[in-house]
């Protein structure tokens, strides 16, 4: 019994280490150092105008990381609204927001009630706004099916925990 338990523990530990190794650091925005996040290698990553898009292999979860200057915010928001409308996503109410203030930046999370193909869908924005003038802001946009939201919750949390931001991204 003890050897089976030890073998199981060893295999589980190796799998945990192997899983962590499959995450790859991806550059979101330039800087020294750049803004990066570790994206699981099974996810598809592509560049977009202001950063990157990452999505699961089954297209159940999409995450966009976009670095922008404050003057670009209205344009960015209009692009998101047009994209979601084109995809058939309907925002059905007001966002539930939470804000946290840190020494050098503010963090705001907004969850929107929404539907897609006559069912619920998950739309979430995470906004990171530096307090120092002239710094780039970061918008993390999230779109998922309710099942994908649950299935990939641990992956998304690891991605967000791996986020490393440049202090020089302008």
Coordinates of N, CA, C and O in Angstrom, one line a residue:
X1 N 0.8 -1.2 0.0 CA 0.0 0.0 0.0 C 0.9 1.3 0.0 O 0.6 2.2 -0.7
X2 N 1.9 1.2 0.8 CA 2.8 2.4 0.9 C 3.4 2.7 -0.4 O 3.6 3.9 -0.8
X3 N 3.9 1.7 -1.1 CA 4.6 1.9 -2.4 C 3.6 2.4 -3.5 O 4.0 3.2 -4.3
X4 N 2.4 2.0 -3.5 CA 1.3 2.5 -4.4 C 1.1 4.0 -4.1 O 1.0 4.8 -5.0
X5 N 1.0 4.3 -2.8 CA 0.7 5.7 -2.4 C 1.9 6.6 -2.8 O 1.7 7.6 -3.4
X6 N 3.1 6.1 -2.6 CA 4.3 6.8 -3.0 C 4.4 7.0 -4.5 O 4.7 8.1 -5.0
X7 N 4.1 5.9 -5.2 CA 4.1 6.0 -6.7 C 3.1 7.0 -7.2 O 3.4 7.8 -8.1
X8 N 1.9 7.0 -6.6 CA 0.9 7.9 -7.0 C 1.3 9.3 -6.7 O 1.1 10.2 -7.6
X9 N 1.9 9.6 -5.6 CA 2.4 10.9 -5.2 C 3.4 11.4 -6.2 O 3.4 12.5 -6.7
X10 N 4.4 10.5 -6.6 CA 5.4 10.8 -7.5 C 4.9 11.2 -8.9 O 5.3 12.2 -9.5
X11 N 3.9 10.4 -9.4 CA 3.3 10.6 -10.7 C 2.6 12.0 -10.6 O 2.7 12.8 -11.5
X12 N 1.8 12.2 -9.5 CA 1.0 13.5 -9.4 C 2.0 14.7 -9.4 O 1.7 15.7 -10.0
X13 N 3.1 14.5 -8.7 CA 4.1 15.6 -8.6 C 4.7 15.9 -10.0 O 4.8 17.0 -10.4
X14 N 5.0 14.8 -10.7 CA 5.6 15.0 -12.0 C 4.6 15.6 -13.0 O 4.9 16.5 -13.8
X15 N 3.3 15.2 -12.9 CA 2.3 15.8 -13.7 C 2.1 17.3 -13.4 O 2.0 18.1 -14.3
X16 N 2.1 17.6 -12.1 CA 2.0 19.1 -11.8 C 3.2 19.9 -12.3 O 2.9 21.0 -12.8
X17 N 4.4 19.4 -12.2 CA 5.5 20.1 -12.8 C 5.4 20.1 -14.3 O 5.8 21.2 -14.9
X18 N 5.0 19.1 -14.9 CA 4.9 19.1 -16.4 C 3.8 20.1 -16.9 O 4.0 20.8 -17.8
X19 N 2.7 20.1 -16.2 CA 1.6 21.1 -16.5 C 2.1 22.5 -16.4 O 1.9 23.3 -17.3
X20 N 2.8 22.8 -15.4 CA 3.4 24.2 -15.2 C 4.3 24.5 -16.3 O 4.4 25.6 -16.8
X21 N 5.1 23.5 -16.8 CA 6.1 23.8 -17.9 C 5.4 24.1 -19.2 O 6.0 24.6 -20.1
X22 N 4.2 23.7 -19.4 CA 3.5 24.0 -20.6 C 3.0 25.4 -20.8 O 2.6 25.8 -21.9
X23 N 3.1 26.2 -19.7 CA 2.7 27.6 -19.8 C 3.9 28.3 -20.5 O 5.1 28.1 -20.2
X24 N 3.6 29.2 -21.4 CA 4.7 30.0 -22.1 C 4.5 31.4 -21.8 O 3.4 32.0 -21.9
X25 N 5.6 32.2 -21.5 CA 5.5 33.6 -21.3 C 5.2 34.3 -22.7 O 5.9 34.0 -23.7
X26 N 4.2 35.1 -22.7 CA 3.9 35.8 -24.0 C 3.9 37.3 -23.7 O 3.4 37.8 -22.7
X27 N 4.6 38.0 -24.6 CA 4.7 39.5 -24.5 C 3.4 40.1 -24.9 O 2.8 39.9 -26.0
X28 N 2.8 40.9 -24.0 CA 1.6 41.7 -24.3 C 1.9 43.0 -24.8 O 1.2 43.5 -25.8
X29 N 2.8 43.7 -24.2 CA 3.2 45.1 -24.6 C 4.6 45.3 -24.4 O 5.3 44.7 -23.5
X30 N 5.3 46.2 -25.2 CA 6.7 46.4 -25.1 C 7.0 47.2 -23.8 O 6.1 47.7 -23.2
X31 N 8.3 47.3 -23.5 CA 8.7 48.0 -22.3 C 10.0 47.3 -21.9 O 10.5 46.3 -22.5
X32 N 10.6 47.8 -20.9 CA 11.8 47.2 -20.3 C 11.7 47.1 -18.8 O 11.9 48.0 -18.1
X33 N 11.2 45.9 -18.3 CA 10.8 44.7 -19.1 C 9.4 44.9 -19.7 O 8.6 45.8 -19.3
X34 N 9.0 44.1 -20.6 CA 7.7 44.2 -21.3 C 6.6 43.6 -20.3 O 6.9 43.0 -19.4
X35 N 5.4 43.9 -20.7 CA 4.2 43.3 -20.0 C 4.1 41.9 -20.6 O 4.0 41.8 -21.8
X36 N 4.1 40.9 -19.7 CA 4.0 39.5 -20.1 C 3.0 38.8 -19.3 O 2.7 39.2 -18.1
X37 N 2.5 37.7 -19.8 CA 1.7 36.7 -19.0 C 2.0 35.3 -19.5 O 2.4 35.1 -20.6
X38 N 1.9 34.3 -18.6 CA 2.1 32.9 -19.0 C 0.8 32.3 -19.5 O -0.1 32.2 -18.7
X39 N 0.8 32.0 -20.8 CA -0.4 31.4 -21.4 C -0.1 29.9 -21.6 O 0.9 29.5 -22.1
X40 N -1.1 29.1 -21.2 CA -0.9 27.6 -21.4 C -0.7 27.3 -22.9 O -1.3 27.9 -23.8
X41 N 0.3 26.4 -23.2 CA 0.6 26.1 -24.5 C -0.5 25.5 -25.4 O -0.5 25.6 -26.6
X42 N -1.5 25.0 -24.7 CA -2.6 24.4 -25.5 C -3.6 25.5 -26.0 O -4.4 25.3 -26.8
X43 N -3.4 26.7 -25.4 CA -4.2 27.9 -25.9 C -3.6 28.4 -27.2 O -2.4 28.4 -27.4
X44 N -4.5 29.0 -28.0 CA -4.1 29.7 -29.3 C -3.9 31.1 -29.0 O -4.7 31.8 -28.4
X45 N -2.7 31.7 -29.3 CA -2.4 33.1 -29.1 C -2.1 33.7 -30.4 O -1.5 33.2 -31.3
X46 N -2.7 34.9 -30.6 CA -2.5 35.7 -31.8 C -2.3 37.2 -31.4 O -2.9 37.6 -30.4
X47 N -1.6 37.9 -32.2 CA -1.4 39.3 -32.0 C -2.6 40.1 -32.5 O -3.2 39.7 -33.5
X48 N -3.0 41.2 -31.7 CA -4.0 42.1 -32.1 C -3.5 43.5 -32.1 O -2.3 43.7 -31.7
X49 N -4.2 44.5 -32.5 CA -3.7 45.8 -32.6 C -3.0 46.3 -31.4 O -1.9 46.9 -31.5
X50 N -3.5 46.1 -30.2 CA -2.9 46.7 -29.0 C -2.4 45.7 -28.0 O -2.1 45.9 -26.9
X51 N -2.2 44.4 -28.5 CA -1.7 43.4 -27.6 C -1.9 42.0 -28.1 O -1.5 41.7 -29.3
X52 N -2.5 41.1 -27.4 CA -2.7 39.7 -27.8 C -4.1 39.3 -27.5 O -4.8 39.8 -26.6
X53 N -4.5 38.2 -28.2 CA -5.7 37.5 -27.9 C -5.3 36.0 -27.6 O -4.4 35.5 -28.3
X54 N -5.8 35.5 -26.5 CA -5.6 34.1 -26.2 C -6.9 33.4 -26.1 O -7.9 33.9 -25.5
X55 N -7.0 32.1 -26.6 CA -8.3 31.4 -26.6 C -8.0 29.9 -26.4 O -6.9 29.4 -26.8
X56 N -8.9 29.3 -25.7 CA -8.8 27.9 -25.5 C -8.9 27.1 -26.8 O -9.5 27.6 -27.8
X57 N -8.4 25.9 -26.9 CA -8.4 25.1 -28.1 C -9.8 24.8 -28.5 O -10.1 24.6 -29.7
X58 N -10.8 24.8 -27.6 CA -12.2 24.5 -28.0 C -13.0 25.8 -28.1 O -14.2 25.7 -28.3
X59 N -12.4 26.9 -28.1 CA -13.0 28.2 -28.3 C -14.1 28.5 -27.2 O -15.0 29.3 -27.5
X60 N -14.0 28.0 -26.1 CA -14.9 28.2 -25.0 C -14.6 29.5 -24.2 O -15.4 30.1 -23.5
X61 N -13.3 29.9 -24.2 CA -12.8 31.1 -23.5 C -11.9 31.9 -24.4 O -11.0 31.4 -25.1
X62 N -12.2 33.2 -24.5 CA -11.4 34.2 -25.1 C -10.9 35.2 -24.1 O -11.7 35.7 -23.3
X63 N -9.6 35.6 -24.2 CA -9.1 36.6 -23.3 C -8.2 37.5 -24.2 O -7.4 37.1 -24.9
X64 N -8.5 38.8 -24.1 CA -7.7 39.8 -24.8 C -7.0 40.7 -23.8 O -7.5 41.1 -22.7
X65 N -5.7 40.9 -24.1 CA -4.9 41.8 -23.3 C -4.5 43.0 -24.2 O -3.8 42.8 -25.2
X66 N -5.0 44.2 -23.8 CA -4.7 45.3 -24.7 C -4.1 46.5 -23.9 O -4.7 47.0 -22.9
X67 N -3.0 47.0 -24.3 CA -2.3 48.1 -23.7 C -2.7 49.3 -24.5 O -2.6 49.3 -25.8
X68 N -3.1 50.4 -23.9 CA -3.5 51.6 -24.6 C -3.3 52.9 -23.8 O -3.1 52.8 -22.5
X69 N -3.2 54.0 -24.5 CA -3.1 55.3 -23.8 C -4.5 55.7 -23.4 O -5.5 55.4 -24.1
X70 N -4.7 56.5 -22.4 CA -6.0 56.9 -21.9 C -6.9 57.6 -23.0 O -8.1 57.3 -23.1
X71 N -6.3 58.3 -23.9 CA -7.0 59.0 -25.0 C -7.6 58.0 -26.0 O -8.5 58.3 -26.7
X72 N -7.2 56.7 -26.0 CA -7.7 55.7 -26.9 C -8.8 54.9 -26.3 O -9.4 54.0 -27.0
X73 N -9.2 55.2 -25.0 CA -10.2 54.3 -24.4 C -11.5 54.3 -25.1 O -12.1 53.2 -25.3
X74 N -12.1 55.4 -25.5 CA -13.4 55.4 -26.1 C -13.4 54.7 -27.4 O -14.3 53.9 -27.8
X75 N -12.3 54.8 -28.2 CA -12.1 54.0 -29.4 C -12.1 52.5 -29.1 O -12.7 51.7 -29.8
X76 N -11.3 52.1 -28.1 CA -11.2 50.7 -27.7 C -12.6 50.2 -27.3 O -13.0 49.1 -27.7
X77 N -13.3 51.0 -26.5 CA -14.6 50.5 -26.1 C -15.6 50.4 -27.3 O -16.3 49.4 -27.3
X78 N -15.6 51.3 -28.2 CA -16.4 51.2 -29.4 C -16.1 50.0 -30.2 O -17.0 49.3 -30.7
X79 N -14.8 49.6 -30.3 CA -14.4 48.4 -31.0 C -14.9 47.2 -30.4 O -15.4 46.3 -31.0
X80 N -14.9 47.1 -29.0 CA -15.4 46.0 -28.3 C -16.9 45.9 -28.5 O -17.4 44.8 -28.7
X81 N -17.6 47.0 -28.4 CA -19.1 46.9 -28.5 C -19.4 46.5 -29.9 O -20.4 45.6 -30.1
X82 N -18.7 46.9 -30.9 CA -19.0 46.5 -32.3 C -18.7 45.0 -32.5 O -19.5 44.3 -33.2
X83 N -17.6 44.6 -31.9 CA -17.3 43.2 -32.1 C -18.3 42.3 -31.4 O -18.8 41.3 -32.0
X84 N -18.7 42.6 -30.2 CA -19.7 41.7 -29.5 C -21.0 41.8 -30.2 O -21.7 40.8 -30.4
X85 N -21.4 42.9 -30.8 CA -22.7 43.0 -31.5 C -22.6 42.1 -32.8 O -23.5 41.4 -33.1
X86 N -21.5 42.2 -33.5 CA -21.3 41.4 -34.7 C -21.4 39.9 -34.3 O -21.9 39.1 -35.1
X87 N -20.9 39.5 -33.2 CA -20.9 38.1 -32.7 C -22.2 37.6 -32.2 O -22.5 36.4 -32.0
X88 N -23.2 38.6 -32.0 CA -24.5 38.2 -31.5 C -24.6 38.2 -30.0 O -25.5 37.7 -29.4
X89 N -23.6 38.9 -29.3 CA -23.7 39.0 -27.9 C -24.5 40.2 -27.5 O -24.3 41.3 -28.1
X90 N -25.4 40.1 -26.6 CA -26.2 41.2 -26.1 C -26.0 41.4 -24.6 O -26.1 40.5 -23.8
X91 N -25.6 42.6 -24.3 CA -25.5 43.0 -22.9 C -26.9 43.3 -22.4 O -27.6 44.1 -22.9
X92 N -27.3 42.6 -21.3 CA -28.6 42.7 -20.8 C -28.9 43.5 -19.6 O -30.0 43.5 -19.0
X93 N -27.9 44.2 -19.1 CA -28.0 45.0 -17.8 C -26.8 45.7 -17.5 O -25.8 45.8 -18.3
X94 N -26.8 46.3 -16.3 CA -25.7 47.1 -15.9 C -24.6 46.2 -15.3 O -24.9 45.1 -14.8
X95 N -23.4 46.6 -15.4 CA -22.2 45.9 -14.9 C -22.2 45.9 -13.4 O -22.5 46.9 -12.8
X96 N -21.7 44.8 -12.8 CA -21.4 44.7 -11.4 C -19.9 45.0 -11.4 O -19.1 44.3 -12.0
X97 N -19.5 46.1 -10.7 CA -18.1 46.5 -10.7 C -17.6 46.5 -9.2 O -18.3 46.6 -8.3
X98 N -16.3 46.2 -9.2 CA -15.5 46.3 -8.0 C -14.2 47.0 -8.3 O -13.6 46.8 -9.4
X99 N -13.8 47.8 -7.4 CA -12.5 48.6 -7.5 C -11.6 48.4 -6.3 O -12.1 48.3 -5.2
X100 N -10.3 48.3 -6.6 CA -9.3 48.2 -5.5 C -8.2 49.2 -5.9 O -7.8 49.3 -7.0
X101 N -7.8 49.9 -4.9 CA -6.8 50.9 -5.1 C -5.5 50.4 -4.5 O -5.4 49.9 -3.3
X102 N -4.4 50.4 -5.3 CA -3.1 50.1 -4.8 C -2.2 51.3 -4.9 O -2.6 52.4 -5.3
X103 N -1.0 51.2 -4.4 CA -0.1 52.3 -4.3 C 0.2 53.0 -5.6 O 0.2 54.2 -5.7
X104 N 0.4 52.2 -6.6 CA 0.8 52.7 -7.9 C -0.2 52.6 -9.1 O 0.0 53.1 -10.1
X105 N -1.3 51.9 -8.8 CA -2.4 51.7 -9.8 C -3.7 51.4 -9.2 O -3.8 51.0 -8.0
X106 N -4.8 51.6 -10.0 CA -6.1 51.2 -9.6 C -6.5 50.0 -10.4 O -6.2 49.9 -11.6
X107 N -7.3 49.1 -9.8 CA -7.8 47.9 -10.5 C -9.3 47.9 -10.4 O -9.9 48.1 -9.4
X108 N -9.9 47.7 -11.6 CA -11.4 47.7 -11.6 C -11.8 46.5 -12.4 O -11.3 46.2 -13.5
X109 N -12.8 45.8 -11.8 CA -13.4 44.6 -12.4 C -14.8 44.9 -12.7 O -15.6 45.4 -11.9
X110 N -15.3 44.6 -14.0 CA -16.6 44.8 -14.4 C -17.2 43.5 -15.0 O -16.6 43.0 -16.0
X111 N -18.2 42.9 -14.4 CA -18.9 41.8 -14.9 C -20.3 42.2 -15.5 O -21.1 42.8 -14.8
X112 N -20.5 41.9 -16.8 CA -21.7 42.3 -17.5 C -22.6 41.1 -17.7 O -22.2 40.1 -18.2
X113 N -23.9 41.3 -17.3 CA -24.9 40.2 -17.7 C -25.1 40.3 -19.2 O -25.2 41.3 -19.8
X114 N -25.0 39.1 -19.8 CA -25.0 39.1 -21.3 C -25.6 37.7 -21.8 O -25.6 36.7 -21.0
X115 N -26.0 37.7 -23.0 CA -26.5 36.5 -23.7 C -25.8 36.3 -25.0 O -25.3 37.3 -25.6
X116 N -25.7 35.1 -25.4 CA -25.1 34.7 -26.7 C -25.9 33.5 -27.1 O -26.0 32.5 -26.4
X117 N -26.4 33.5 -28.4 CA -27.2 32.4 -28.9 C -28.3 31.9 -28.0 O -28.4 30.8 -27.6
X118 N -29.0 32.9 -27.5 CA -30.2 32.7 -26.6 C -29.9 32.1 -25.2 O -30.8 31.7 -24.5
X119 N -28.6 32.1 -24.8 CA -28.3 31.6 -23.5 C -27.3 32.5 -22.8 O -26.8 33.5 -23.4
X120 N -27.0 32.3 -21.6 CA -26.1 33.2 -20.8 C -24.7 33.1 -21.3 O -24.3 32.0 -21.8
X121 N -23.9 34.1 -21.2 CA -22.5 34.1 -21.6 C -21.8 35.0 -20.5 O -22.5 35.8 -19.8
X122 N -20.5 34.8 -20.4 CA -19.8 35.6 -19.4 C -18.9 36.6 -20.1 O -18.1 36.3 -21.0
X123 N -19.2 37.9 -19.7 CA -18.4 39.0 -20.2 C -17.8 39.7 -19.0 O -18.5 40.1 -18.1
X124 N -16.5 39.9 -19.0 CA -15.8 40.5 -17.9 C -14.7 41.3 -18.4 O -14.0 41.0 -19.3
X125 N -14.5 42.5 -17.8 CA -13.4 43.4 -18.0 C -12.6 43.6 -16.8 O -13.1 43.8 -15.7
X126 N -11.3 43.6 -16.9 CA -10.4 43.9 -15.8 C -9.5 45.1 -16.3 O -8.8 44.9 -17.3
X127 N -9.6 46.2 -15.6 CA -8.9 47.4 -16.1 C -7.8 47.8 -15.0 O -8.1 47.9 -13.9
X128 N -6.6 47.9 -15.5 CA -5.4 48.3 -14.7 C -5.0 49.7 -15.1 O -4.5 49.8 -16.3
X129 N -5.1 50.6 -14.2 CA -4.9 52.0 -14.5 C -3.8 52.6 -13.6 O -4.0 52.7 -12.4
X130 N -2.6 52.8 -14.2 CA -1.5 53.4 -13.4 C -1.9 54.8 -12.9 O -2.6 55.5 -13.5
X131 N -1.4 55.1 -11.7 CA -1.7 56.4 -11.1 C -0.8 57.5 -11.7 O -1.2 58.7 -11.7
X132 N 0.3 57.2 -12.2 CA 1.2 58.1 -12.8 C 0.8 58.5 -14.2 O 0.5 57.7 -15.0
X133 N 0.7 59.8 -14.4 CA 0.3 60.3 -15.7 C 1.2 59.8 -16.8 O 2.4 59.6 -16.6
X134 N 0.7 59.6 -18.0 CA 1.5 59.3 -19.2 C 1.8 57.8 -19.3 O 2.5 57.4 -20.2
X135 N 1.3 57.0 -18.4 CA 1.5 55.6 -18.5 C 0.4 54.9 -19.3 O -0.7 55.3 -19.2
X136 N 0.8 53.8 -19.9 CA -0.2 53.0 -20.6 C -1.1 52.3 -19.7 O -0.7 51.9 -18.6
X137 N -2.4 52.1 -20.0 CA -3.3 51.3 -19.3 C -3.4 50.0 -19.9 O -3.0 49.7 -21.0
X138 N -3.9 49.0 -19.1 CA -4.1 47.6 -19.6 C -5.5 47.2 -19.4 O -6.1 47.3 -18.3
X139 N -6.2 46.8 -20.5 CA -7.5 46.2 -20.4 C -7.5 44.8 -20.7 O -7.0 44.4 -21.8
X140 N -8.0 43.9 -19.8 CA -8.1 42.5 -20.0 C -9.6 42.2 -20.2 O -10.4 42.5 -19.3
X141 N -9.9 41.7 -21.3 CA -11.3 41.4 -21.7 C -11.5 39.9 -21.7 O -10.6 39.2 -22.2
X142 N -12.6 39.4 -21.2 CA -12.8 38.0 -21.1 C -14.2 37.7 -21.6 O -15.2 38.3 -21.2
X143 N -14.3 36.7 -22.4 CA -15.6 36.2 -22.9 C -15.6 34.7 -22.9 O -14.7 34.0 -23.4
X144 N -16.6 34.1 -22.2 CA -16.6 32.6 -22.1 C -18.0 32.1 -22.0 O -18.9 32.8 -21.6
X145 N -18.2 30.9 -22.4 CA -19.4 30.2 -22.1 C -19.5 29.9 -20.6 O -18.4 29.8 -20.0
X146 N -20.6 29.7 -20.0 CA -20.7 29.4 -18.6 C -19.9 28.1 -18.3 O -19.2 28.0 -17.3
X147 N -20.0 27.1 -19.2 CA -19.2 25.8 -19.0 C -17.7 26.1 -19.1 O -16.9 25.6 -18.3
X148 N -17.3 26.8 -20.1 CA -15.9 27.2 -20.3 C -15.4 28.0 -19.1 O -14.2 27.8 -18.7
X149 N -16.2 28.9 -18.6 CA -15.8 29.7 -17.5 C -15.4 28.8 -16.3 O -14.4 29.1 -15.6
X150 N -16.2 27.8 -16.0 CA -15.9 26.9 -14.9 C -14.7 26.0 -15.3 O -13.8 25.8 -14.4
X151 N -14.7 25.4 -16.5 CA -13.7 24.5 -16.9 C -12.3 25.1 -16.9 O -11.3 24.4 -16.5
X152 N -12.2 26.3 -17.3 CA -10.9 27.0 -17.4 C -10.6 28.0 -16.3 O -9.6 28.8 -16.5
X153 N -11.3 28.0 -15.3 CA -11.1 29.0 -14.2 C -9.7 28.9 -13.6 O -9.1 30.0 -13.5
X154 N -9.2 27.7 -13.4 CA -7.8 27.6 -12.8 C -6.8 28.1 -13.8 O -5.9 28.8 -13.4
X155 N -7.0 27.8 -15.1 CA -6.0 28.3 -16.1 C -6.0 29.9 -16.2 O -5.0 30.5 -16.2
X156 N -7.2 30.4 -16.2 CA -7.3 31.9 -16.2 C -6.7 32.5 -15.0 O -6.0 33.5 -15.1
X157 N -7.0 32.0 -13.8 CA -6.4 32.5 -12.6 C -4.9 32.4 -12.7 O -4.2 33.4 -12.3
X158 N -4.3 31.4 -13.2 CA -2.8 31.2 -13.3 C -2.3 32.3 -14.3 O -1.2 32.9 -14.1
X159 N -3.0 32.5 -15.4 CA -2.6 33.5 -16.4 C -2.6 34.9 -15.7 O -1.6 35.6 -15.8
X160 N -3.6 35.2 -15.0 CA -3.7 36.6 -14.3 C -2.6 36.7 -13.2 O -2.0 37.7 -13.0
X161 N -2.4 35.6 -12.5 CA -1.3 35.6 -11.4 C 0.0 35.8 -12.0 O 1.0 36.3 -11.4
X162 N 0.2 35.3 -13.3 CA 1.5 35.4 -13.9 C 1.8 36.7 -14.6 O 2.9 37.0 -15.0
X163 N 0.8 37.6 -14.6 CA 0.9 38.9 -15.3 C 2.1 39.7 -14.7 O 2.1 39.9 -13.5
X164 N 3.0 40.1 -15.5 CA 4.1 40.9 -15.1 C 4.1 42.2 -15.9 O 4.1 42.1 -17.1
X165 N 4.0 43.3 -15.2 CA 3.9 44.6 -16.0 C 5.2 45.4 -15.9 O 5.9 45.4 -14.9
X166 N 5.4 46.0 -17.0 CA 6.6 46.9 -17.1 C 6.3 48.2 -16.4 O 5.2 48.8 -16.5
X167 N 7.3 48.7 -15.7 CA 7.2 50.0 -15.1 C 7.5 51.1 -16.1 O 7.4 52.3 -15.9
X168 N 8.0 50.7 -17.3 CA 8.4 51.7 -18.3 C 7.5 51.7 -19.6 O 7.8 52.4 -20.5
X169 N 6.4 50.9 -19.5 CA 5.5 50.9 -20.7 C 4.8 52.2 -20.9 O 4.0 52.6 -20.1
X170 N 5.2 52.9 -21.9 CA 4.6 54.2 -22.2 C 3.9 54.2 -23.5 O 4.2 53.6 -24.4

